[in-house]
C-alpha atoms as one frame of an Amber mdcrd trajectory, in Angstrom:
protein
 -53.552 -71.284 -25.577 -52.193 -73.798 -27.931 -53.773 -77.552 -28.303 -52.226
 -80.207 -27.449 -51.977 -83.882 -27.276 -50.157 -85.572 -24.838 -49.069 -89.219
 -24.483 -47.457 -90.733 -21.101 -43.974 -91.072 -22.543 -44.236 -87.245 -24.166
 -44.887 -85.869 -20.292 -42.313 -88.039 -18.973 -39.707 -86.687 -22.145 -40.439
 -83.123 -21.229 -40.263 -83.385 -17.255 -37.235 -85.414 -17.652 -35.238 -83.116
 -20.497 -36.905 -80.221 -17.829 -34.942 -82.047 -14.548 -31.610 -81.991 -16.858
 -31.831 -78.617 -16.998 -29.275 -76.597 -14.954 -30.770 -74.692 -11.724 -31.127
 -71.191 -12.772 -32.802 -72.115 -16.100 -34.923 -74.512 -14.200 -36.335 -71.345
 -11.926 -36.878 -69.337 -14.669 -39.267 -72.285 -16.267 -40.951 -72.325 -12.967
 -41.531 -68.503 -13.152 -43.120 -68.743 -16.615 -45.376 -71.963 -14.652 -46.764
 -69.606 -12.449 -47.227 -66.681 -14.971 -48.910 -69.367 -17.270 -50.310 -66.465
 -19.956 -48.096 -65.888 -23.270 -45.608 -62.740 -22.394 -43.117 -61.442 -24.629
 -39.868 -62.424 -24.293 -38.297 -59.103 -23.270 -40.990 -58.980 -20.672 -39.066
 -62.081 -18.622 -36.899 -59.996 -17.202 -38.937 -57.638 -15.396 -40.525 -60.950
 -13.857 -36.695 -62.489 -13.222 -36.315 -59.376 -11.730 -38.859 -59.170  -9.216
 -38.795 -62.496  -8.346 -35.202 -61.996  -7.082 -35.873 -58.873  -5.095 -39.059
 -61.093  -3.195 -35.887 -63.948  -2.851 -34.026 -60.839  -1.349 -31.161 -62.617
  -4.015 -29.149 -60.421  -6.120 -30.347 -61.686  -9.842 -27.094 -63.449 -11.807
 -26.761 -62.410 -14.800 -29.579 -62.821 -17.216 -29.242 -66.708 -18.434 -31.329
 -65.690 -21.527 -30.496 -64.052 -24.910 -32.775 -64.883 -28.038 -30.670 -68.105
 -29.194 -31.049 -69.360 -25.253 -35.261 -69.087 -25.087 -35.113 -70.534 -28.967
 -32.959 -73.771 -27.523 -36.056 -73.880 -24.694 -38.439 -73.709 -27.477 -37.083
 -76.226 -28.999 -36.594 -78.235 -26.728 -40.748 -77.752 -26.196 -40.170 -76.394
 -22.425 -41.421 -73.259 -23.744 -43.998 -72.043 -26.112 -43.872 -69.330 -28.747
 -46.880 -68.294 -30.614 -47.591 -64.734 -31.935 -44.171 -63.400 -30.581 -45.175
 -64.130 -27.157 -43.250 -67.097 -24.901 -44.971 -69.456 -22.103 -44.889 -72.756
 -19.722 -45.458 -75.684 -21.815 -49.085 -76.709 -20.885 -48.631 -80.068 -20.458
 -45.909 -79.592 -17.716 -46.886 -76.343 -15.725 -48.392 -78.345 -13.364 -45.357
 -80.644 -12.913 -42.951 -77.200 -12.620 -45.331 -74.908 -10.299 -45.301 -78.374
  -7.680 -41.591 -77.946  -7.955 -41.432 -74.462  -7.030 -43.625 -74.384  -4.049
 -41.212 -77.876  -3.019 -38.304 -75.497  -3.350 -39.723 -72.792  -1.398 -39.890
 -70.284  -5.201 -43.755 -70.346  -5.487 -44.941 -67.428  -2.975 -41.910 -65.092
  -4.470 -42.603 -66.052  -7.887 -46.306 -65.267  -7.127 -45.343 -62.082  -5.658
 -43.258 -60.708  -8.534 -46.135 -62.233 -10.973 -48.528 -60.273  -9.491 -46.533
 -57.091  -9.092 -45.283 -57.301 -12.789 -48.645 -57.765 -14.448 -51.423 -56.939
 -11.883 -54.962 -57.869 -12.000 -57.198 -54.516 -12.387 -59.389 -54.849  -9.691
 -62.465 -52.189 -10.096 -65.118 -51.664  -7.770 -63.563 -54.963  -5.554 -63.868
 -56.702  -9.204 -61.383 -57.986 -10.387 -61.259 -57.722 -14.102 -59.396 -60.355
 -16.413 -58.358 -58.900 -19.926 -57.978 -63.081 -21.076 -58.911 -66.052 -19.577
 -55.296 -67.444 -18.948 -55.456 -64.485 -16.671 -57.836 -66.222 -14.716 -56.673
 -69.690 -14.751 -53.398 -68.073 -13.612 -54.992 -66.370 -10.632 -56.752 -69.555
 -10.227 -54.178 -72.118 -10.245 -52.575 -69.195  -8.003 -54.945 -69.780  -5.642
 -55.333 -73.444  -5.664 -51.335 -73.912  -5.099 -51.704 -71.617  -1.898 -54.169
 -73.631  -0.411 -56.814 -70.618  -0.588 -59.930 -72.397  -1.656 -62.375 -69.357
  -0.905 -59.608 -67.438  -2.866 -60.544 -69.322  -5.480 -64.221 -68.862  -5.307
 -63.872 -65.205  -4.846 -61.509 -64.739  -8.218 -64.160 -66.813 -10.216
């Protein structure tokens, strides 16, 4: 994961240019919140996808195309590094609060974990990177499942 530093007035630039942002495009930075790990871009809409079916919504069409994820990355709500797109760090907390207040977060977890499973051997559960655990984690923590959270570490 990339470093950053942070200053009050950078959070408050990114959650505010993040509240300007039109519904749809503010779920879909909410969905990358709760995946949290570096995906590639085509990859989002197998997660959009889900994610609707859990809503039992029928998914508009896809507000994304290349130039639409570079104006997000630009605008530093998303990510890119290696050819792979995620949550800005320093507000994933801010947008994964906002989904669970607008009733997203256990659909959104649902279609996370059904689009890119945790391999669980032996009652293991095996992480291939460790933004797979903090996902699970924070996953955990969100839902209130303390011993959840003890059990995944």
């Amino acid at each position: 994961m990339a470093n950053f530093k942070t200053t009050p007035s950078k959070w408050q630039d990114l959650v505010t240019t993040y509240t300007r942002q039109p519904a749809p495009v503010r779920v879909l930075l909410q969905l990358t919140s709760v995946i949290y790990e570096s995906i590639p871009p085509k990859s989002l809409n197998k997660f959009l996808t889900a994610f609707y079916r859990h809503q039992n919504q029928i998914q508009p069409n896809s507000p994304f195309d290349p130039n639409f994820l570079n104006e997000l990355i630009n605008k530093k709500l998303l990510i890119l590094s290696k050819q792979a797109i995620q949550c800005n760090p320093i507000i994933a907390e801010v947008l994964t609060r906002d989904a669970k207040k607008e009733g997203h977060f256990i659909s959104m977890v649902a279609a996370v974990q059904e689009t890119k499973p945790i391999i669980v051997h032996f009652g293991r559960s095996l992480y291939s990177n460790t933004s797979q655990l903090n996902r699970e984690l924070r996953i955990s923590f969100h839902s209130d499942d303390y011993d959840g959270m003890v059990k995944k570490y």
